[in-house]
Coordinates of C-alpha atoms in Angstrom, one line a residue:
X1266 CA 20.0 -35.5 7.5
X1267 CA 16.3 -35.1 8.9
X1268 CA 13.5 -34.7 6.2
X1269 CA 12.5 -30.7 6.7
X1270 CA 9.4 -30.2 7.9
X1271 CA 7.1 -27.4 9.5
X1272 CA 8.0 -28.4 13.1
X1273 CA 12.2 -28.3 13.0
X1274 CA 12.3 -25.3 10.1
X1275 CA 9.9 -23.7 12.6
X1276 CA 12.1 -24.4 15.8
X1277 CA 15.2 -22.9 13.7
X1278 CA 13.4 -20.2 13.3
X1279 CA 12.7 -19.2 16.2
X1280 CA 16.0 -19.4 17.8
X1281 CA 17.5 -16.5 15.7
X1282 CA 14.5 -14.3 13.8
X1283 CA 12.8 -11.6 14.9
X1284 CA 9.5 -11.4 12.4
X1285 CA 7.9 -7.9 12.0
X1286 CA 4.4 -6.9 13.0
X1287 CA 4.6 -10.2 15.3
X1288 CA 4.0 -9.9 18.9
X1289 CA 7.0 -13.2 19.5
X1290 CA 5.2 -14.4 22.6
X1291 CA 2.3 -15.5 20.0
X1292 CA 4.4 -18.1 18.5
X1293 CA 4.6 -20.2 21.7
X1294 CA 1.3 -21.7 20.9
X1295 CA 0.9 -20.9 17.4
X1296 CA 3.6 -22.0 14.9
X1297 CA 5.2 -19.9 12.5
X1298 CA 4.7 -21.4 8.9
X1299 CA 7.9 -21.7 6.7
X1300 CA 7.0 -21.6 3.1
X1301 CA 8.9 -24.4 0.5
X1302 CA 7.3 -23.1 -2.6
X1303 CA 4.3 -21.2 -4.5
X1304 CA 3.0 -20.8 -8.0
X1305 CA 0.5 -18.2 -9.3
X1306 CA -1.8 -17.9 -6.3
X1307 CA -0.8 -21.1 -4.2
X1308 CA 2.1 -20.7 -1.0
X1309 CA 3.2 -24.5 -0.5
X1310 CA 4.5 -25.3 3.0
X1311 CA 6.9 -28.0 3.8
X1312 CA 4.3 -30.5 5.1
X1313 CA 2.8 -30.1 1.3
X1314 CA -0.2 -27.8 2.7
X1315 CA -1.8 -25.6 -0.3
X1316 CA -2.2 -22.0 0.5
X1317 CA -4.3 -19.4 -1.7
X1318 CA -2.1 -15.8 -1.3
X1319 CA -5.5 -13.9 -0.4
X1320 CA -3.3 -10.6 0.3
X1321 CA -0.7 -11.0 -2.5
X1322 CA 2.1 -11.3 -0.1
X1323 CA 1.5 -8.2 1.4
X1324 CA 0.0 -6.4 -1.6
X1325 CA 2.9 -6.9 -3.5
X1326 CA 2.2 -10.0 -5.9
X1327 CA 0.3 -8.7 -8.8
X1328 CA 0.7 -11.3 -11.3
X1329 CA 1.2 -14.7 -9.0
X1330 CA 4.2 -16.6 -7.7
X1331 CA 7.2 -17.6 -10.3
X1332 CA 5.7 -16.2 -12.7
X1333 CA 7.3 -16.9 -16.4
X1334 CA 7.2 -13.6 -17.9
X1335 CA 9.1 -11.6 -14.8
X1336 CA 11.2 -14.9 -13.9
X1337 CA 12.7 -14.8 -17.5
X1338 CA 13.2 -10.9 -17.1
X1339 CA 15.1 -11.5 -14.0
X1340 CA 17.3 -14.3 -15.6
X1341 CA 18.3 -12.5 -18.6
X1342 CA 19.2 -9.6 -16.4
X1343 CA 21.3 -11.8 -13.9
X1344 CA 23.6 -12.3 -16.8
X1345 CA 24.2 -8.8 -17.7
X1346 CA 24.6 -6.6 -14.3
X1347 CA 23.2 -7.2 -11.0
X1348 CA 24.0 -3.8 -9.7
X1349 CA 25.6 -0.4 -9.7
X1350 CA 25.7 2.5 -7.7
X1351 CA 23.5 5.3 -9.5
X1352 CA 25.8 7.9 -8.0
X1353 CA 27.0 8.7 -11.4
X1354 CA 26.3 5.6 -13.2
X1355 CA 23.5 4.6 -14.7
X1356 CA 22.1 1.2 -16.7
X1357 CA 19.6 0.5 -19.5
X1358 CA 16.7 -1.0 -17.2
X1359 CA 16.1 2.2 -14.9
X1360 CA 16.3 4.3 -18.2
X1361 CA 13.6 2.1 -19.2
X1362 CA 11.3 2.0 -16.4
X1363 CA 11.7 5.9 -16.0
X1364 CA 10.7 6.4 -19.3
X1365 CA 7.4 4.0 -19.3
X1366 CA 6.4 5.1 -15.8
X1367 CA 6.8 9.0 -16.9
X1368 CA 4.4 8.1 -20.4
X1369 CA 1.6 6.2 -17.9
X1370 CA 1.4 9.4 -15.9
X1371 CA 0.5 12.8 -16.2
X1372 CA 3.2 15.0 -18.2
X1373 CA 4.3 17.3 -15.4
X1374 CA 5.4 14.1 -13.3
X1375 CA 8.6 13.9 -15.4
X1376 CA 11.2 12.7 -12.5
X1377 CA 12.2 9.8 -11.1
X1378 CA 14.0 10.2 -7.9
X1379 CA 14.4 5.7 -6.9
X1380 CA 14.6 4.5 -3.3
X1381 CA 13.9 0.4 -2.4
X1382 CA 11.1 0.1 -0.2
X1383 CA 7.8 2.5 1.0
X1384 CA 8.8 3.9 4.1
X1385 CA 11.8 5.2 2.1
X1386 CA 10.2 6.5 -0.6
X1387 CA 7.8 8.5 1.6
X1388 CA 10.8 9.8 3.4
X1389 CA 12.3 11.0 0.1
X1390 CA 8.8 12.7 -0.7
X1391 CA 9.2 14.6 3.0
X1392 CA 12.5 15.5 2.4
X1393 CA 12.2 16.8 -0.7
X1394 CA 9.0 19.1 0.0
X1395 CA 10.9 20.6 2.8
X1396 CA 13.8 21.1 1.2
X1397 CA 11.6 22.8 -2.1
X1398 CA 10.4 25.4 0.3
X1399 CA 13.9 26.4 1.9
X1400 CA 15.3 26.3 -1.8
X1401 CA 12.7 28.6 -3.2
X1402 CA 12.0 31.0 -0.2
X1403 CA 14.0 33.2 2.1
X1404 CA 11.3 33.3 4.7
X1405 CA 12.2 32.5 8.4
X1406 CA 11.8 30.2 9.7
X1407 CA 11.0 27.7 6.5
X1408 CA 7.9 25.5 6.6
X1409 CA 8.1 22.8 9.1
X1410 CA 4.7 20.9 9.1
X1411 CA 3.1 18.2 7.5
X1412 CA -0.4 17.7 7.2
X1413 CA -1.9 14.0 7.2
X1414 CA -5.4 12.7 6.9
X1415 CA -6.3 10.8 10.5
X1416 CA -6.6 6.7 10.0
X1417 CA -3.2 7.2 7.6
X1418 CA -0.7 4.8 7.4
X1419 CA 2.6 5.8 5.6
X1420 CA 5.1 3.4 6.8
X1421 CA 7.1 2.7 10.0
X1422 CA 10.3 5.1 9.3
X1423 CA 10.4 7.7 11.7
X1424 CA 9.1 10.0 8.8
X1425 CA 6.6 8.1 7.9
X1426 CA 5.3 7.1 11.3
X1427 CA 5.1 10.7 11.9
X1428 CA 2.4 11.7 9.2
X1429 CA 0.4 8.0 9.9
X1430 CA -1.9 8.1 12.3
X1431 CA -2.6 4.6 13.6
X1432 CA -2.0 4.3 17.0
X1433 CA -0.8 0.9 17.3
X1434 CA 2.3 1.9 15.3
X1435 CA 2.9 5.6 16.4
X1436 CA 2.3 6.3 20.0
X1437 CA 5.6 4.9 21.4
X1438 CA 7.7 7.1 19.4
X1439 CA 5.8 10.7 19.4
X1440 CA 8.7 11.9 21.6
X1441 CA 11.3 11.4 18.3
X1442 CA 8.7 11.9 15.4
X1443 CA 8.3 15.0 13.2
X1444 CA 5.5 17.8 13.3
X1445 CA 2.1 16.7 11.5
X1446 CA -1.1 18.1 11.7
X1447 CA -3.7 15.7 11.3
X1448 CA -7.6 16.7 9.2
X1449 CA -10.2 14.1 9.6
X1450 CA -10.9 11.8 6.6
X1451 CA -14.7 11.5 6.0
X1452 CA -16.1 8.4 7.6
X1453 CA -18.7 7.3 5.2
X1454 CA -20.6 3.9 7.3
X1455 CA -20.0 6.0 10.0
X1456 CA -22.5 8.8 8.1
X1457 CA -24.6 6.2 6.5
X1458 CA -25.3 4.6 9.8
X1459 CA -24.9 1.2 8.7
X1460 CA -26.8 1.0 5.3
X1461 CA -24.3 -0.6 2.5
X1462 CA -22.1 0.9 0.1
X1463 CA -21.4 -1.6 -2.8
X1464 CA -20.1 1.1 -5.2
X1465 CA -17.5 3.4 -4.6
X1466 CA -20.0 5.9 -6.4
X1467 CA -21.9 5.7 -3.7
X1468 CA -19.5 7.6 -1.9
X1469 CA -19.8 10.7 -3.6
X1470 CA -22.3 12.9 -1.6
X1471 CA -20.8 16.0 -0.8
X1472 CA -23.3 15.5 2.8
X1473 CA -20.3 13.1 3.4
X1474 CA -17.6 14.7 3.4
X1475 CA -18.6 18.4 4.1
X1476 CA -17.8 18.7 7.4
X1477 CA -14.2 17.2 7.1
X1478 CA -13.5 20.0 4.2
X1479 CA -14.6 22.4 6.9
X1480 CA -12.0 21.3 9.4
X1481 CA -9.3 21.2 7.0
X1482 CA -10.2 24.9 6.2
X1483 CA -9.5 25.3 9.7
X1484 CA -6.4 24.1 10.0
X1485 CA -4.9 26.0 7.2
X1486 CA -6.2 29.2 7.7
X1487 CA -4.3 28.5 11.1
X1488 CA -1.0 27.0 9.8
X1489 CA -1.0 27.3 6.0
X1490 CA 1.7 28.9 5.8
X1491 CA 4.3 26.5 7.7
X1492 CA 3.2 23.6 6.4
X1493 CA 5.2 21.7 3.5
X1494 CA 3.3 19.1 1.8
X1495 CA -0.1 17.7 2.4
X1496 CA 0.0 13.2 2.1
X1497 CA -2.4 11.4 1.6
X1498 CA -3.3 7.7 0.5
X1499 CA -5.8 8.6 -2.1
X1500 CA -8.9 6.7 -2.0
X1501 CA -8.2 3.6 -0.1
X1502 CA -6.7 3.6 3.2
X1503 CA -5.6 0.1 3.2
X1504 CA -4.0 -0.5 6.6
X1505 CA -6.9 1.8 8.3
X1506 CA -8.5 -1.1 7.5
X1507 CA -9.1 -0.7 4.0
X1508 CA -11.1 2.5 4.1
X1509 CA -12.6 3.9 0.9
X1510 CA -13.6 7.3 1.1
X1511 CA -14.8 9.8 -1.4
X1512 CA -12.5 11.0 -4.3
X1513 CA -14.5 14.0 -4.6
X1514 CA -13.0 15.1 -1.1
X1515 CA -10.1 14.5 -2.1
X1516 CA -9.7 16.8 -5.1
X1517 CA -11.1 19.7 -3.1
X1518 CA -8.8 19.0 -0.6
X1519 CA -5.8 19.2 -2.5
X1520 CA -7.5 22.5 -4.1
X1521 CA -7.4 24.2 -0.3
X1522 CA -3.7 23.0 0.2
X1523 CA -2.7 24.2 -3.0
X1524 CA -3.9 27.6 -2.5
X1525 CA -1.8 28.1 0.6
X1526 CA 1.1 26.9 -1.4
X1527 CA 1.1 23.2 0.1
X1528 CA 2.6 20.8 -1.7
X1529 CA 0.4 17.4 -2.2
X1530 CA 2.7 14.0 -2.2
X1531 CA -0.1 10.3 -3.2
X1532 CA 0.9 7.6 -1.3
X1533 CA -0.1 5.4 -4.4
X1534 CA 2.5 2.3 -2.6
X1535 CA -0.4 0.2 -2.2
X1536 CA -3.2 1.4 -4.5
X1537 CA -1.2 1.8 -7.2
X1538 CA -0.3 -0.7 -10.3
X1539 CA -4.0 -0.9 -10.7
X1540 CA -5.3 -2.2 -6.9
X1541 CA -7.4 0.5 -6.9
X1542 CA -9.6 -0.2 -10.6
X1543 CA -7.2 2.0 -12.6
X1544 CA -3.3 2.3 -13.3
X1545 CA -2.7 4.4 -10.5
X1546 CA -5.4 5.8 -8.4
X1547 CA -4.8 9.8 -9.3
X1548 CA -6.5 9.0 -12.6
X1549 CA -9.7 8.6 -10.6
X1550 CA -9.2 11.9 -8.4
X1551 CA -8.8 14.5 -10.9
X1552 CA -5.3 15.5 -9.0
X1553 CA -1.4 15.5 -10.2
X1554 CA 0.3 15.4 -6.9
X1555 CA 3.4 17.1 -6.9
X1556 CA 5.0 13.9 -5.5
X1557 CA 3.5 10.2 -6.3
X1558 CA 5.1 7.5 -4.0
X1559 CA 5.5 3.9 -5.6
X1560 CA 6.4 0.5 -4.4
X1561 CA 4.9 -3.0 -3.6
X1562 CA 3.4 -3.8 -6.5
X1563 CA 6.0 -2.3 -8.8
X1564 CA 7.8 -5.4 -9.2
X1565 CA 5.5 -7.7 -9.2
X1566 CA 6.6 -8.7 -5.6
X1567 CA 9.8 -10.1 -6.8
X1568 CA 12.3 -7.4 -4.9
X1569 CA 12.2 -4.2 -3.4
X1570 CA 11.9 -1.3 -5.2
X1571 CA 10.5 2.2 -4.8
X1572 CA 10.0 5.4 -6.8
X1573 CA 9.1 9.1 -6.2
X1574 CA 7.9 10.8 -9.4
X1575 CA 7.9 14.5 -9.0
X1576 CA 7.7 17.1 -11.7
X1577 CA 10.6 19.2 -13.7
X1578 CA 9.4 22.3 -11.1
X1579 CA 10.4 20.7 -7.9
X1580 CA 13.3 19.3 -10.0
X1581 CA 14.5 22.8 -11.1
X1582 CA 14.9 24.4 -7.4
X1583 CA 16.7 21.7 -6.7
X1584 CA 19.4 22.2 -10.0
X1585 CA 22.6 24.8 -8.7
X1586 CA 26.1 25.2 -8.2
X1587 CA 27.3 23.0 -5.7
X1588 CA 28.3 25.5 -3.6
X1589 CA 24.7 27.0 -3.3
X1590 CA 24.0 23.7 -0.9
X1591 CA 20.5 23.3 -2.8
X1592 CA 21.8 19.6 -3.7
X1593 CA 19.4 16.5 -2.6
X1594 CA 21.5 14.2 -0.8
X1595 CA 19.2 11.6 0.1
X1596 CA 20.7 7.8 -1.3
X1597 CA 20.0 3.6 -1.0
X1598 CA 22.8 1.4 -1.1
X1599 CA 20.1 -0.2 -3.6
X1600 CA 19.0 2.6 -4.9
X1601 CA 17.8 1.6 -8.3
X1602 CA 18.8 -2.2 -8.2
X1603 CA 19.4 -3.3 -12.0
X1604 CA 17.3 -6.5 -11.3
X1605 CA 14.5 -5.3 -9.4
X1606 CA 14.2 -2.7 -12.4
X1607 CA 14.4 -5.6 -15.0
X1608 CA 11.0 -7.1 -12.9
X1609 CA 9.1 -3.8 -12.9
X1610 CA 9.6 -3.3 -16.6
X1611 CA 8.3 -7.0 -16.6
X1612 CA 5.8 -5.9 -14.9
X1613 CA 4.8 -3.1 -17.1
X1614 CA 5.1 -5.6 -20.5
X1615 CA 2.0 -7.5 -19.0
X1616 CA 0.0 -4.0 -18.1
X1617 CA 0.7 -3.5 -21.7
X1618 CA 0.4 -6.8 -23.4
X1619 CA -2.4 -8.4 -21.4
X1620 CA -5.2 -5.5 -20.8
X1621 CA -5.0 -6.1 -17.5
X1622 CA -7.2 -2.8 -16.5
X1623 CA -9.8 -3.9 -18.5
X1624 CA -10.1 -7.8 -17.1
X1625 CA -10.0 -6.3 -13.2
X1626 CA -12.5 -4.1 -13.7
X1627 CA -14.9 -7.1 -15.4
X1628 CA -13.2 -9.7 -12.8
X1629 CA -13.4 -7.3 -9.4
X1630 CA -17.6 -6.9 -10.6
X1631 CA -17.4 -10.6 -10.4
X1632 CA -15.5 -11.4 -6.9
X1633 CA -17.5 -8.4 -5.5
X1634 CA -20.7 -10.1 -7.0
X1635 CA -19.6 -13.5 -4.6
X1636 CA -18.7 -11.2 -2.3
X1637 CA -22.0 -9.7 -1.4
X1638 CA -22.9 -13.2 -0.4
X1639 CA -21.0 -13.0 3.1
X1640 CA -23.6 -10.0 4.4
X1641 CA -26.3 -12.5 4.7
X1642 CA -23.6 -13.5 7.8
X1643 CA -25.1 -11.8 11.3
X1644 CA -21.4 -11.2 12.1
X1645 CA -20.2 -9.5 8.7
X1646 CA -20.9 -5.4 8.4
X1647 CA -19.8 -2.7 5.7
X1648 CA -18.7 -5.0 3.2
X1649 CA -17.1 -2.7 0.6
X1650 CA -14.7 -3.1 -2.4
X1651 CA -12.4 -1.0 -4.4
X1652 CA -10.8 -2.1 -8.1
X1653 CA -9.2 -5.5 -6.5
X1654 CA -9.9 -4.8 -3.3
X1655 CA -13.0 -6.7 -1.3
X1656 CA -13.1 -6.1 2.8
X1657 CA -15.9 -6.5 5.6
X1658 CA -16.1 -5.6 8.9
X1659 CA -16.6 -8.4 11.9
X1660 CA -19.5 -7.1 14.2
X1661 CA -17.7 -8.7 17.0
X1662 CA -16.7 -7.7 20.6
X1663 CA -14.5 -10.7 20.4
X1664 CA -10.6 -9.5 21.3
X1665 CA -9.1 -10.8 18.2
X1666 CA -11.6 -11.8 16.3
X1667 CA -9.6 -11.4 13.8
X1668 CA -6.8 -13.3 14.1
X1669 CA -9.1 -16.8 14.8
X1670 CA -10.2 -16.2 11.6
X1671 CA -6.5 -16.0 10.3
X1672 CA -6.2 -19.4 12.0
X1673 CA -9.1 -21.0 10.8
X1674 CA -8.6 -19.8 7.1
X1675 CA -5.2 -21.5 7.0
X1676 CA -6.7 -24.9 8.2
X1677 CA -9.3 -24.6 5.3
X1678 CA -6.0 -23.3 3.0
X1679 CA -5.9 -19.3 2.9
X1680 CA -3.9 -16.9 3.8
X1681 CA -5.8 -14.3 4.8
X1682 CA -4.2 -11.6 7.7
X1683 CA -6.9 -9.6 9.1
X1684 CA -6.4 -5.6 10.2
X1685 CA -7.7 -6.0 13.8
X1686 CA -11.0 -7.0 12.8
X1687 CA -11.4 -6.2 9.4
X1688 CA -11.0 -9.1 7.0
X1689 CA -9.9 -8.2 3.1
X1690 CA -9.1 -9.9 -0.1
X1691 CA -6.0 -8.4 -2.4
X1692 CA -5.6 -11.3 -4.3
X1693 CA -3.0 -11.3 -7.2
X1694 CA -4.3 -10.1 -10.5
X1695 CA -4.6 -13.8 -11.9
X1696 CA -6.9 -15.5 -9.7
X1697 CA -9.6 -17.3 -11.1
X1698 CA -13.4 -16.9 -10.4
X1699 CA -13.7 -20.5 -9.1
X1700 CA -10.6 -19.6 -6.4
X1701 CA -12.1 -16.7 -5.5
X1702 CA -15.2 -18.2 -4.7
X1703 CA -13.6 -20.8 -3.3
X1704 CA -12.6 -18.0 -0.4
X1705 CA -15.9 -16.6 0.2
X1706 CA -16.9 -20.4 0.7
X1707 CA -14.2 -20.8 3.2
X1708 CA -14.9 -17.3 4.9
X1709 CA -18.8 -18.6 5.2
X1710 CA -18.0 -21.7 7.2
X1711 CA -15.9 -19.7 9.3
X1712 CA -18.0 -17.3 10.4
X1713 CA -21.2 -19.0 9.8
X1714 CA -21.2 -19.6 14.1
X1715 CA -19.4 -16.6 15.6
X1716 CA -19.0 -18.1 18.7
X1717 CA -16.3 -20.2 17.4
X1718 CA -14.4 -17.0 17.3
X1719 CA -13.0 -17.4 20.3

């Protein structure tokens, strides 16, 4: 039998999978990389390349690649139960994780409705809003909009597509998607006309964001009353490419939903599990959404796993006879998986053991410290960070820009995956200061001649 390598693993490949986000036809000149193993922050390749995870797998990988801690958790678990149906069972992890997510949170998110991936948890958060309002009112018809900040990204479900707003996604399927109203998100670089923002305080002048609570006034006075829930990804819009934007906006926006009965659902999948500088990024909002969506990082980017946390008041309309036909039938096949719980709890035991909080915010001061380096660079513009998350802008007209510097980054070993021409940094949790330097030594070679950006 052949030795594997890159090449034939990647020819296999190609005869039978399908990859997602991948236009195919890019593969004939650019090879698809098949991964033979990783540990904390390195991806090794069969060909016994090094590769530093500089976006955690997808934002998922908090605490690097086999690590012990969640590895063991999984083990011990293995030997217990793998899975059940939570259709009238139940088992000891998910009574776990319930409880410890519901003590991290605000007291009014008390419920713990599980799905296993993002776009499914923001389906269940749609579902459920709509549903609220039919349950609790006898008006005709019932609420049937949804109202979405513009640059969202929620996910590619047909729900979820349908309160994002990224065109690259969306704009085949508007024909089969639901009815969302979109309110502009304030555009800070665009309002501070290219002067940098290194703080996310920074962000806070109500000069930019004034207009966009204006708007949104707008829209509700005009459809208020039929919509159902108000989403948004609260202070980081990380496929809009990685947008920060003020927190104060975001608190008076919910304020205006909430006094035309709107619900509010975070879109925490992402920023939450501490990307965004604290546990979850509601804590730096002053807002308890009536829904808060969870996933990626949840399990330490082991398996899939998703949770909507609502409160005992949206629980309550939902709690009748089964004859009233108030039930929510909404369900996963892996709905609640007994080993991906086992990881998230692991998850949790190194949130609690480690002070993790506390050594991001000291080591995201540091990176972003590094960081500031890159806008010497002619071709970098609105370098901005968030908790553990570090982007830049490429001031290029290039087509792709971005995606040479995804090639050159693996040759000088990084995975980096731009969003069209913006470049971030998620890294997991543990990286060092010296790899993360490392990067922004790498990034500087690359884009040190932008004509090489072909």
């Amino acid at each position: 039998m052949p030795k594997l390598s890159n090449d034939n693993l990647f020819a296999r490949d190609l005869a039978h999978i399908w990859h997602p986000c991948t236009q195919m036809k890019d593969h004939e000149d650019f090879p698809i990389i098949p991964i033979k193993s990783a540990k904390g922050v390195y991806l090794y390749d069969f060909d016994d390349n090094a590769y530093i995870d500089c976006i955690s797998s997808w934002w998922v990988n908090l605490f690097g690649h086999c690590n012990p801690t969640i590895n063991a958790a999984i083990t011990s678990q293995l030997n217990e139960l793998e899975h059940i149906l939570l259709a009238g069972f139940s088992h000891k992890p998910i009574i776990d994780l319930s409880q410890r997510l519901c003590a991290l949170l605000p007291s009014t998110l008390s419920k713990c409705f599980y799905a296993d991936n993002g776009s499914s948890a923001i389906e269940v958060a749609l579902k459920m809003s709509f549903h609220y309002h039919r349950n609790i009112s006898s008006a005709k018809p019932p609420r049937s909009k949804f109202l979405a900040l513009s640059n969202a990204y929620h996910g590619e479900t047909i729900g979820a597509l349908s309160v994002g707003d990224l065109g690259l996604y969306k704009q085949i399927y508007e024909p089969i998607l639901l009815s969302c109203l979109s309110t502009p998100v304030p555009n800070v670089f665009a309002k501070a006309k290219g002067a940098s923002i290194h703080a996310p305080a920074e962000l806070e002048d109500e000069s930019y964001y004034e207009q966009e609570l204006c708007a949104l006034e707008s829209i509700l006075a005009r459809y208020g009353e039929e919509i159902c829930a108000f989403i948004i990804e609260p202070i980081i819009q990380c496929a809009g490419t990685m947008h920060i934007y003020p927190k104060a906006f975001i608190k008076k926006a919910c304020e205006l939903c909430r006094n035309f009965g709107v619900l509010i659902i975070f879109d925490e999948i992402a920023v939450g599990f501490g990307r965004s500088g604290s546990m979850f990024a509601l804590e730096q909002c002053g807002v308890v959404p009536d829904f808060l969506c969870l996933s990626k990082g949840i399990s330490g980017g082991y398996l899939p796993l998703s949770v909507v946390v609502t409160s005992d008041e949206i629980y309550q309309a939902f709690y009748a006879p089964y004859e009233s036909n108030k039930a929510f039938l909404h369900s996963h096949s892996y709905t609640g998986n007994a080993l991906a719980c086992a990881a998230a709890n692991a998850v949790l035991d190194i949130f609690a053991t480690q002070n993790i909080i506390e050594k991001n915010r000291a080591l995201s001061l540091a990176i972003f410290a590094k960081w500031q380096e890159l806008e010497e660079l002619a071709i970098v513009k609105n370098l901005r960070h968030c908790g553990m998350v570090f982007a830049f802008d490429l001031d290029s007209s290039r087509v792709r820009a971005g995606l040479a510097v995804f090639k050159q980054a693996l040759q000088r070993g990084l995975l980096l995956r731009p969003l069209g021409n913006t470049i971030y940094f998620m890294p997991p949790y543990i990286i060092t200061i010296e790899q993360a330097h490392f990067v922004v030594q790498m990034l500087k070679e690359i884009l040190h001649d932008p004509n090489k950006l072909a």
